[in-house]
mmCIF file with all atom_site columns, C-alpha atoms in Angstrom:
data_model
loop_
_atom_site.group_PDB
_atom_site.id
_atom_site.type_symbol
_atom_site.label_atom_id
_atom_site.label_alt_id
_atom_site.label_comp_id
_atom_site.label_asym_id
_atom_site.label_entity_id
_atom_site.label_seq_id
_atom_site.pdbx_PDB_ins_code
_atom_site.Cartn_x
_atom_site.Cartn_y
_atom_site.Cartn_z
_atom_site.occupancy
_atom_site.B_iso_or_equiv
_atom_site.pdbx_formal_charge
_atom_site.auth_seq_id
_atom_site.auth_comp_id
_atom_site.auth_asym_id
_atom_site.auth_atom_id
_atom_site.pdbx_PDB_model_num
ATOM 1   C CA . ASN A 1 1   ? -14.732 -3.474  -14.461 1.00 48.00 ? 1   ASN A CA 1
ATOM 2   C CA . SER A 1 2   ? -15.868 -7.078  -15.084 1.00 48.00 ? 2   SER A CA 1
ATOM 3   C CA . LYS A 1 3   ? -13.638 -9.472  -16.843 1.00 63.00 ? 3   LYS A CA 1
ATOM 4   C CA . ALA A 1 4   ? -12.973 -13.250 -16.376 1.00 66.00 ? 4   ALA A CA 1
ATOM 5   C CA . VAL A 1 5   ? -10.000 -12.877 -14.126 1.00 68.00 ? 5   VAL A CA 1
ATOM 6   C CA . LEU A 1 6   ? -12.119 -10.800 -11.724 1.00 69.00 ? 6   LEU A CA 1
ATOM 7   C CA . TYR A 1 7   ? -14.940 -13.161 -11.814 1.00 70.00 ? 7   TYR A CA 1
ATOM 8   C CA . LEU A 1 8   ? -12.663 -16.208 -11.035 1.00 71.00 ? 8   LEU A CA 1
ATOM 9   C CA . SER A 1 9   ? -10.649 -14.339 -8.237  1.00 73.00 ? 9   SER A CA 1
ATOM 10  C CA . GLN A 1 10  ? -13.059 -11.902 -6.756  1.00 74.00 ? 10  GLN A CA 1
ATOM 11  C CA . ASP A 1 11  ? -13.883 -14.168 -3.865  1.00 75.00 ? 11  ASP A CA 1
ATOM 12  C CA . MET A 1 12  ? -10.385 -15.232 -2.822  1.00 79.00 ? 12  MET A CA 1
ATOM 13  C CA . PHE A 1 13  ? -9.593  -11.904 -1.040  1.00 83.00 ? 13  PHE A CA 1
ATOM 14  C CA . ARG A 1 14  ? -11.856 -12.924 1.911   1.00 82.00 ? 14  ARG A CA 1
ATOM 15  C CA . PHE A 1 15  ? -9.424  -15.912 2.762   1.00 82.00 ? 15  PHE A CA 1
ATOM 16  C CA . PHE A 1 16  ? -6.372  -13.659 3.559   1.00 85.00 ? 16  PHE A CA 1
ATOM 17  C CA . ASN A 1 17  ? -5.617  -13.289 7.139   1.00 89.00 ? 17  ASN A CA 1
ATOM 18  C CA . PRO A 1 18  ? -5.645  -9.607  7.989   1.00 88.00 ? 18  PRO A CA 1
ATOM 19  C CA . ASP A 1 19  ? -3.213  -10.087 10.873  1.00 92.00 ? 19  ASP A CA 1
ATOM 20  C CA . GLU A 1 20  ? -0.647  -11.412 8.358   1.00 93.00 ? 20  GLU A CA 1
ATOM 21  C CA . VAL A 1 21  ? -1.271  -9.719  5.206   1.00 92.00 ? 21  VAL A CA 1
ATOM 22  C CA . GLU A 1 22  ? -2.455  -6.251  4.177   1.00 94.00 ? 22  GLU A CA 1
ATOM 23  C CA . VAL A 1 23  ? -4.141  -6.359  0.848   1.00 93.00 ? 23  VAL A CA 1
ATOM 24  C CA . HIS A 1 24  ? -4.389  -3.277  -1.515  1.00 94.00 ? 24  HIS A CA 1
ATOM 25  C CA . VAL A 1 25  ? -6.071  -3.379  -4.844  1.00 91.00 ? 25  VAL A CA 1
ATOM 26  C CA . PHE A 1 26  ? -5.307  -0.782  -7.472  1.00 91.00 ? 26  PHE A CA 1
ATOM 27  C CA . SER A 1 27  ? -8.143  -0.636  -9.881  1.00 86.00 ? 27  SER A CA 1
ATOM 28  C CA . LEU A 1 28  ? -7.545  0.956   -13.304 1.00 83.00 ? 28  LEU A CA 1
ATOM 29  C CA . GLY A 1 29  ? -10.996 0.114   -14.712 1.00 79.00 ? 29  GLY A CA 1
ATOM 30  C CA . PRO A 1 30  ? -14.338 1.865   -14.184 1.00 78.00 ? 30  PRO A CA 1
ATOM 31  C CA . PRO A 1 31  ? -17.160 0.325   -12.131 1.00 79.00 ? 31  PRO A CA 1
ATOM 32  C CA . ASP A 1 32  ? -19.618 -1.712  -14.168 1.00 76.00 ? 32  ASP A CA 1
ATOM 33  C CA . ASN A 1 33  ? -22.845 -0.178  -15.210 1.00 75.00 ? 33  ASN A CA 1
ATOM 34  C CA . PRO A 1 34  ? -25.891 -0.929  -12.957 1.00 78.00 ? 34  PRO A CA 1
ATOM 35  C CA . GLY A 1 35  ? -27.738 -2.619  -15.750 1.00 80.00 ? 35  GLY A CA 1
ATOM 36  C CA . PHE A 1 36  ? -24.902 -5.119  -16.481 1.00 74.00 ? 36  PHE A CA 1
ATOM 37  C CA . ILE A 1 37  ? -24.653 -5.873  -12.719 1.00 72.00 ? 37  ILE A CA 1
ATOM 38  C CA . GLN A 1 38  ? -28.458 -6.468  -12.415 1.00 78.00 ? 38  GLN A CA 1
ATOM 39  C CA . TYR A 1 39  ? -29.136 -8.386  -15.626 1.00 73.00 ? 39  TYR A CA 1
ATOM 40  C CA . THR A 1 40  ? -25.811 -10.098 -16.619 1.00 74.00 ? 40  THR A CA 1
ATOM 41  C CA . MET A 1 41  ? -24.189 -10.663 -13.170 1.00 69.00 ? 41  MET A CA 1
ATOM 42  C CA . ARG A 1 42  ? -27.514 -11.424 -11.403 1.00 71.00 ? 42  ARG A CA 1
ATOM 43  C CA . GLY A 1 43  ? -27.022 -8.491  -8.991  1.00 69.00 ? 43  GLY A CA 1
ATOM 44  C CA . VAL A 1 44  ? -23.507 -9.403  -7.924  1.00 72.00 ? 44  VAL A CA 1
ATOM 45  C CA . ASP A 1 45  ? -21.146 -6.421  -8.282  1.00 77.00 ? 45  ASP A CA 1
ATOM 46  C CA . TRP A 1 46  ? -17.689 -8.009  -8.186  1.00 77.00 ? 46  TRP A CA 1
ATOM 47  C CA . ARG A 1 47  ? -15.901 -4.776  -7.664  1.00 82.00 ? 47  ARG A CA 1
ATOM 48  C CA . GLU A 1 48  ? -18.006 -4.128  -4.456  1.00 84.00 ? 48  GLU A CA 1
ATOM 49  C CA . ARG A 1 49  ? -17.257 -7.586  -3.366  1.00 84.00 ? 49  ARG A CA 1
ATOM 50  C CA . VAL A 1 50  ? -13.582 -7.181  -3.730  1.00 85.00 ? 50  VAL A CA 1
ATOM 51  C CA . LYS A 1 51  ? -13.750 -3.722  -1.906  1.00 89.00 ? 51  LYS A CA 1
ATOM 52  C CA . SER A 1 52  ? -15.372 -5.247  0.943   1.00 89.00 ? 52  SER A CA 1
ATOM 53  C CA . ASN A 1 53  ? -12.785 -7.868  1.439   1.00 88.00 ? 53  ASN A CA 1
ATOM 54  C CA . VAL A 1 54  ? -9.574  -5.917  1.084   1.00 92.00 ? 54  VAL A CA 1
ATOM 55  C CA . ASP A 1 55  ? -7.737  -3.541  3.501   1.00 93.00 ? 55  ASP A CA 1
ATOM 56  C CA . ARG A 1 56  ? -7.491  -0.806  0.935   1.00 95.00 ? 56  ARG A CA 1
ATOM 57  C CA . PHE A 1 57  ? -9.229  -0.351  -2.520  1.00 93.00 ? 57  PHE A CA 1
ATOM 58  C CA . HIS A 1 58  ? -7.559  2.364   -4.600  1.00 95.00 ? 58  HIS A CA 1
ATOM 59  C CA . ASP A 1 59  ? -9.526  3.638   -7.646  1.00 93.00 ? 59  ASP A CA 1
ATOM 60  C CA . VAL A 1 60  ? -6.743  4.895   -9.732  1.00 92.00 ? 60  VAL A CA 1
ATOM 61  C CA . GLN A 1 61  ? -8.502  5.195   -13.183 1.00 89.00 ? 61  GLN A CA 1
ATOM 62  C CA . HIS A 1 62  ? -6.888  8.666   -13.506 1.00 91.00 ? 62  HIS A CA 1
ATOM 63  C CA . LEU A 1 63  ? -3.467  6.921   -13.612 1.00 90.00 ? 63  LEU A CA 1
ATOM 64  C CA . LYS A 1 64  ? -4.319  4.352   -16.223 1.00 84.00 ? 64  LYS A CA 1
ATOM 65  C CA . ASN A 1 65  ? -2.050  6.064   -18.882 1.00 85.00 ? 65  ASN A CA 1
ATOM 66  C CA . ASP A 1 66  ? 0.413   7.300   -16.540 1.00 90.00 ? 66  ASP A CA 1
ATOM 67  C CA . HIS A 1 67  ? 2.922   4.641   -15.697 1.00 89.00 ? 67  HIS A CA 1
ATOM 68  C CA . ILE A 1 68  ? 5.234   6.744   -13.793 1.00 93.00 ? 68  ILE A CA 1
ATOM 69  C CA . GLY A 1 69  ? 2.442   8.413   -11.696 1.00 95.00 ? 69  GLY A CA 1
ATOM 70  C CA . LEU A 1 70  ? 0.943   4.972   -10.955 1.00 93.00 ? 70  LEU A CA 1
ATOM 71  C CA . ALA A 1 71  ? 4.377   3.573   -10.006 1.00 95.00 ? 71  ALA A CA 1
ATOM 72  C CA . ARG A 1 72  ? 4.871   6.498   -7.645  1.00 97.00 ? 72  ARG A CA 1
ATOM 73  C CA . TYR A 1 73  ? 1.458   5.977   -6.104  1.00 97.00 ? 73  TYR A CA 1
ATOM 74  C CA . ILE A 1 74  ? 1.941   2.351   -5.609  1.00 96.00 ? 74  ILE A CA 1
ATOM 75  C CA . HIS A 1 75  ? 5.381   2.940   -4.118  1.00 97.00 ? 75  HIS A CA 1
ATOM 76  C CA . SER A 1 76  ? 4.096   5.576   -1.719  1.00 97.00 ? 76  SER A CA 1
ATOM 77  C CA . HIS A 1 77  ? 1.883   2.904   -0.215  1.00 97.00 ? 77  HIS A CA 1
ATOM 78  C CA . ASP A 1 78  ? 4.872   0.782   0.771   1.00 96.00 ? 78  ASP A CA 1
ATOM 79  C CA . VAL A 1 79  ? 3.675   -2.319  -1.229  1.00 96.00 ? 79  VAL A CA 1
ATOM 80  C CA . HIS A 1 80  ? 6.155   -5.192  -0.726  1.00 96.00 ? 80  HIS A CA 1
ATOM 81  C CA . VAL A 1 81  ? 4.686   -7.665  -3.238  1.00 95.00 ? 81  VAL A CA 1
ATOM 82  C CA . LEU A 1 82  ? 2.848   -6.310  -6.519  1.00 93.00 ? 82  LEU A CA 1
ATOM 83  C CA . ILE A 1 83  ? 0.818   -8.620  -8.542  1.00 87.00 ? 83  ILE A CA 1
ATOM 84  C CA . GLU A 1 84  ? -0.339  -7.712  -11.992 1.00 84.00 ? 84  GLU A CA 1
ATOM 85  C CA . TRP A 1 85  ? -3.448  -9.541  -13.008 1.00 76.00 ? 85  TRP A CA 1
ATOM 86  C CA . ASP A 1 86  ? -3.668  -8.268  -16.582 1.00 67.00 ? 86  ASP A CA 1
ATOM 87  C CA . GLY A 1 87  ? -0.342  -9.775  -17.419 1.00 59.00 ? 87  GLY A CA 1
ATOM 88  C CA . TYR A 1 88  ? 0.347   -8.925  -21.119 1.00 60.00 ? 88  TYR A CA 1
ATOM 89  C CA . ALA A 1 89  ? -3.324  -8.328  -22.037 1.00 59.00 ? 89  ALA A CA 1
ATOM 90  C CA . ARG A 1 90  ? -3.794  -5.214  -24.099 1.00 56.00 ? 90  ARG A CA 1
ATOM 91  C CA . GLN A 1 91  ? -0.241  -5.833  -25.717 1.00 47.00 ? 91  GLN A CA 1
ATOM 92  C CA . GLY A 1 92  ? 1.245   -5.790  -22.320 1.00 48.00 ? 92  GLY A CA 1
ATOM 93  C CA . GLU A 1 93  ? 1.086   -2.017  -22.083 1.00 53.00 ? 93  GLU A CA 1
ATOM 94  C CA . ARG A 1 94  ? 0.491   -1.824  -18.389 1.00 57.00 ? 94  ARG A CA 1
ATOM 95  C CA . ALA A 1 95  ? 2.666   -4.622  -17.165 1.00 58.00 ? 95  ALA A CA 1
ATOM 96  C CA . GLN A 1 96  ? 5.649   -3.533  -19.110 1.00 68.00 ? 96  GLN A CA 1
ATOM 97  C CA . GLY A 1 97  ? 5.312   0.144   -18.410 1.00 80.00 ? 97  GLY A CA 1
ATOM 98  C CA . LEU A 1 98  ? 4.528   -0.239  -14.763 1.00 87.00 ? 98  LEU A CA 1
ATOM 99  C CA . PHE A 1 99  ? 6.748   -3.159  -13.754 1.00 89.00 ? 99  PHE A CA 1
ATOM 100 C CA . ALA A 1 100 ? 9.833   -1.686  -15.614 1.00 90.00 ? 100 ALA A CA 1
ATOM 101 C CA . LEU A 1 101 ? 9.695   1.129   -13.046 1.00 94.00 ? 101 LEU A CA 1
ATOM 102 C CA . ARG A 1 102 ? 9.797   -1.489  -10.128 1.00 94.00 ? 102 ARG A CA 1
ATOM 103 C CA . PRO A 1 103 ? 7.246   0.266   -7.775  1.00 96.00 ? 103 PRO A CA 1
ATOM 104 C CA . ALA A 1 104 ? 7.507   -2.812  -5.457  1.00 96.00 ? 104 ALA A CA 1
ATOM 105 C CA . PRO A 1 105 ? 10.537  -4.944  -4.515  1.00 97.00 ? 105 PRO A CA 1
ATOM 106 C CA . VAL A 1 106 ? 8.723   -8.141  -5.477  1.00 97.00 ? 106 VAL A CA 1
ATOM 107 C CA . GLN A 1 107 ? 6.746   -8.373  -8.807  1.00 94.00 ? 107 GLN A CA 1
ATOM 108 C CA . ILE A 1 108 ? 4.621   -11.206 -10.005 1.00 91.00 ? 108 ILE A CA 1
ATOM 109 C CA . LEU A 1 109 ? 2.572   -11.802 -13.155 1.00 87.00 ? 109 LEU A CA 1
ATOM 110 C CA . HIS A 1 110 ? -0.669  -13.662 -12.566 1.00 81.00 ? 110 HIS A CA 1
ATOM 111 C CA . GLN A 1 111 ? -3.448  -15.026 -14.656 1.00 67.00 ? 111 GLN A CA 1
ATOM 112 C CA . GLU A 1 112 ? -3.858  -13.755 -18.276 1.00 68.00 ? 112 GLU A CA 1
ATOM 113 C CA . PHE A 1 113 ? -0.331  -14.392 -19.734 1.00 72.00 ? 113 PHE A CA 1
ATOM 114 C CA . LEU A 1 114 ? 1.444   -17.696 -18.928 1.00 77.00 ? 114 LEU A CA 1
ATOM 115 C CA . GLY A 1 115 ? 4.540   -17.353 -21.028 1.00 83.00 ? 115 GLY A CA 1
ATOM 116 C CA . THR A 1 116 ? 7.680   -15.527 -19.908 1.00 88.00 ? 116 THR A CA 1
ATOM 117 C CA . SER A 1 117 ? 7.822   -11.791 -20.022 1.00 86.00 ? 117 SER A CA 1
ATOM 118 C CA . GLY A 1 118 ? 11.475  -11.990 -20.751 1.00 88.00 ? 118 GLY A CA 1
ATOM 119 C CA . ALA A 1 119 ? 12.002  -9.112  -18.283 1.00 89.00 ? 119 ALA A CA 1
ATOM 120 C CA . SER A 1 120 ? 14.419  -8.938  -15.430 1.00 92.00 ? 120 SER A CA 1
ATOM 121 C CA . TYR A 1 121 ? 12.010  -6.810  -13.435 1.00 93.00 ? 121 TYR A CA 1
ATOM 122 C CA . VAL A 1 122 ? 9.335   -9.611  -13.310 1.00 92.00 ? 122 VAL A CA 1
ATOM 123 C CA . ASP A 1 123 ? 10.354  -11.843 -10.355 1.00 96.00 ? 123 ASP A CA 1
ATOM 124 C CA . TYR A 1 124 ? 7.683   -14.501 -10.474 1.00 94.00 ? 124 TYR A CA 1
ATOM 125 C CA . ILE A 1 125 ? 4.842   -15.951 -12.592 1.00 91.00 ? 125 ILE A CA 1
ATOM 126 C CA . VAL A 1 126 ? 1.877   -17.797 -11.074 1.00 88.00 ? 126 VAL A CA 1
ATOM 127 C CA . THR A 1 127 ? 1.290   -21.051 -13.027 1.00 89.00 ? 127 THR A CA 1
ATOM 128 C CA . ASP A 1 128 ? 0.862   -24.670 -12.558 1.00 89.00 ? 128 ASP A CA 1
ATOM 129 C CA . ARG A 1 129 ? 2.936   -27.846 -13.396 1.00 91.00 ? 129 ARG A CA 1
ATOM 130 C CA . VAL A 1 130 ? 1.060   -28.654 -16.598 1.00 89.00 ? 130 VAL A CA 1
ATOM 131 C CA . THR A 1 131 ? 1.298   -25.241 -18.169 1.00 88.00 ? 131 THR A CA 1
ATOM 132 C CA . SER A 1 132 ? 4.828   -24.495 -17.102 1.00 91.00 ? 132 SER A CA 1
ATOM 133 C CA . PRO A 1 133 ? 6.728   -27.761 -16.419 1.00 94.00 ? 133 PRO A CA 1
ATOM 134 C CA . GLU A 1 134 ? 9.811   -27.534 -14.243 1.00 95.00 ? 134 GLU A CA 1
ATOM 135 C CA . ARG A 1 135 ? 11.982  -28.762 -17.118 1.00 96.00 ? 135 ARG A CA 1
ATOM 136 C CA . LEU A 1 136 ? 11.185  -25.510 -19.022 1.00 95.00 ? 136 LEU A CA 1
ATOM 137 C CA . GLU A 1 137 ? 12.142  -23.104 -16.073 1.00 94.00 ? 137 GLU A CA 1
ATOM 138 C CA . ASP A 1 138 ? 15.389  -22.274 -17.702 1.00 95.00 ? 138 ASP A CA 1
ATOM 139 C CA . LEU A 1 139 ? 13.461  -20.655 -20.597 1.00 96.00 ? 139 LEU A CA 1
ATOM 140 C CA . TYR A 1 140 ? 11.713  -18.236 -18.164 1.00 95.00 ? 140 TYR A CA 1
ATOM 141 C CA . THR A 1 141 ? 13.192  -14.985 -16.706 1.00 95.00 ? 141 THR A CA 1
ATOM 142 C CA . GLU A 1 142 ? 10.666  -15.461 -13.783 1.00 94.00 ? 142 GLU A CA 1
ATOM 143 C CA . LYS A 1 143 ? 10.748  -18.194 -11.000 1.00 95.00 ? 143 LYS A CA 1
ATOM 144 C CA . PHE A 1 144 ? 7.548   -20.283 -10.882 1.00 94.00 ? 144 PHE A CA 1
ATOM 145 C CA . ILE A 1 145 ? 4.861   -20.085 -8.274  1.00 91.00 ? 145 ILE A CA 1
ATOM 146 C CA . TYR A 1 146 ? 2.846   -23.242 -8.604  1.00 90.00 ? 146 TYR A CA 1
ATOM 147 C CA . MET A 1 147 ? -0.708  -23.362 -7.866  1.00 83.00 ? 147 MET A CA 1
ATOM 148 C CA . PRO A 1 148 ? -1.762  -26.818 -6.746  1.00 80.00 ? 148 PRO A CA 1
ATOM 149 C CA . TRP A 1 149 ? -4.251  -27.806 -9.421  1.00 74.00 ? 149 TRP A CA 1
ATOM 150 C CA . HIS A 1 150 ? -4.736  -25.050 -11.918 1.00 72.00 ? 150 HIS A CA 1
ATOM 151 C CA . PHE A 1 151 ? -2.985  -21.683 -12.725 1.00 69.00 ? 151 PHE A CA 1
ATOM 152 C CA . PHE A 1 152 ? -6.064  -19.653 -11.956 1.00 65.00 ? 152 PHE A CA 1
ATOM 153 C CA . SER A 1 153 ? -6.629  -18.660 -8.465  1.00 62.00 ? 153 SER A CA 1
ATOM 154 C CA . LYS A 1 154 ? -10.358 -19.518 -8.066  1.00 59.00 ? 154 LYS A CA 1
ATOM 155 C CA . GLY A 1 155 ? -11.934 -17.989 -4.889  1.00 54.00 ? 155 GLY A CA 1
ATOM 156 C CA . GLN A 1 156 ? -14.707 -20.641 -5.052  1.00 53.00 ? 156 GLN A CA 1
ATOM 157 C CA . ALA A 1 157 ? -12.103 -23.416 -4.926  1.00 49.00 ? 157 ALA A CA 1
ATOM 158 C CA . MET A 1 158 ? -10.662 -22.064 -1.746  1.00 48.00 ? 158 MET A CA 1
ATOM 159 C CA . GLN A 1 159 ? -14.026 -21.825 0.101   1.00 47.00 ? 159 GLN A CA 1
ATOM 160 C CA . LYS A 1 160 ? -14.277 -24.025 3.101   1.00 47.00 ? 160 LYS A CA 1
ATOM 161 C CA . GLU A 1 161 ? -17.913 -24.723 2.418   1.00 42.00 ? 161 GLU A CA 1
ATOM 162 C CA . VAL A 1 162 ? -17.000 -26.338 -0.881  1.00 41.00 ? 162 VAL A CA 1
ATOM 163 C CA . LYS A 1 163 ? -14.365 -28.614 0.314   1.00 42.00 ? 163 LYS A CA 1
#
C-alpha cells in the first residue's frame, strides 16, 4: 500500500539487470483502493509499477503477523539478500521478529530507520555519510552501505533521462 518509501523507491526496480540480479518483493500490505490511485496518485498505481519491474512479486498479506511463516516462505525462495524497507516503523515489529529468524544470509535495514538496530542479525544499514558519519561506525552493530548523495534510494534520481 502507498507510503513515502514506496513512492521514492518504486521506480528503481527497473534499473536492476535481470541477468545479474533476481529481484523478489514480499508485500505485506494491501493494494491501494482505486479512488486513492485515481484521485490522489493521479492514476499511478505504485504497487503495479513495482510488480511490472521485478522478477517475482509475492503478496504475503496473510503472513503479516506470522514471523515464522514469513521467514519460512522467504527462505524457501532461496533469497540471498533480504532488505527490510520498513525498518523499525510500527515499533519494529516486523524487522525484529522476521530478521531475528534470519531467513536470508545477508540482512539489510533500509530507509525508515537510520539508527542502529543493536541486533547481531542485521548485517548492514543503508545510509549516507552525513546521517551516519564513519566516525560513528563503532556505535552501530551494522556495517554501513553508503548511498552517494542521500540515504533514500530514489528511483527518479537513477533515471538516465534525468541525468
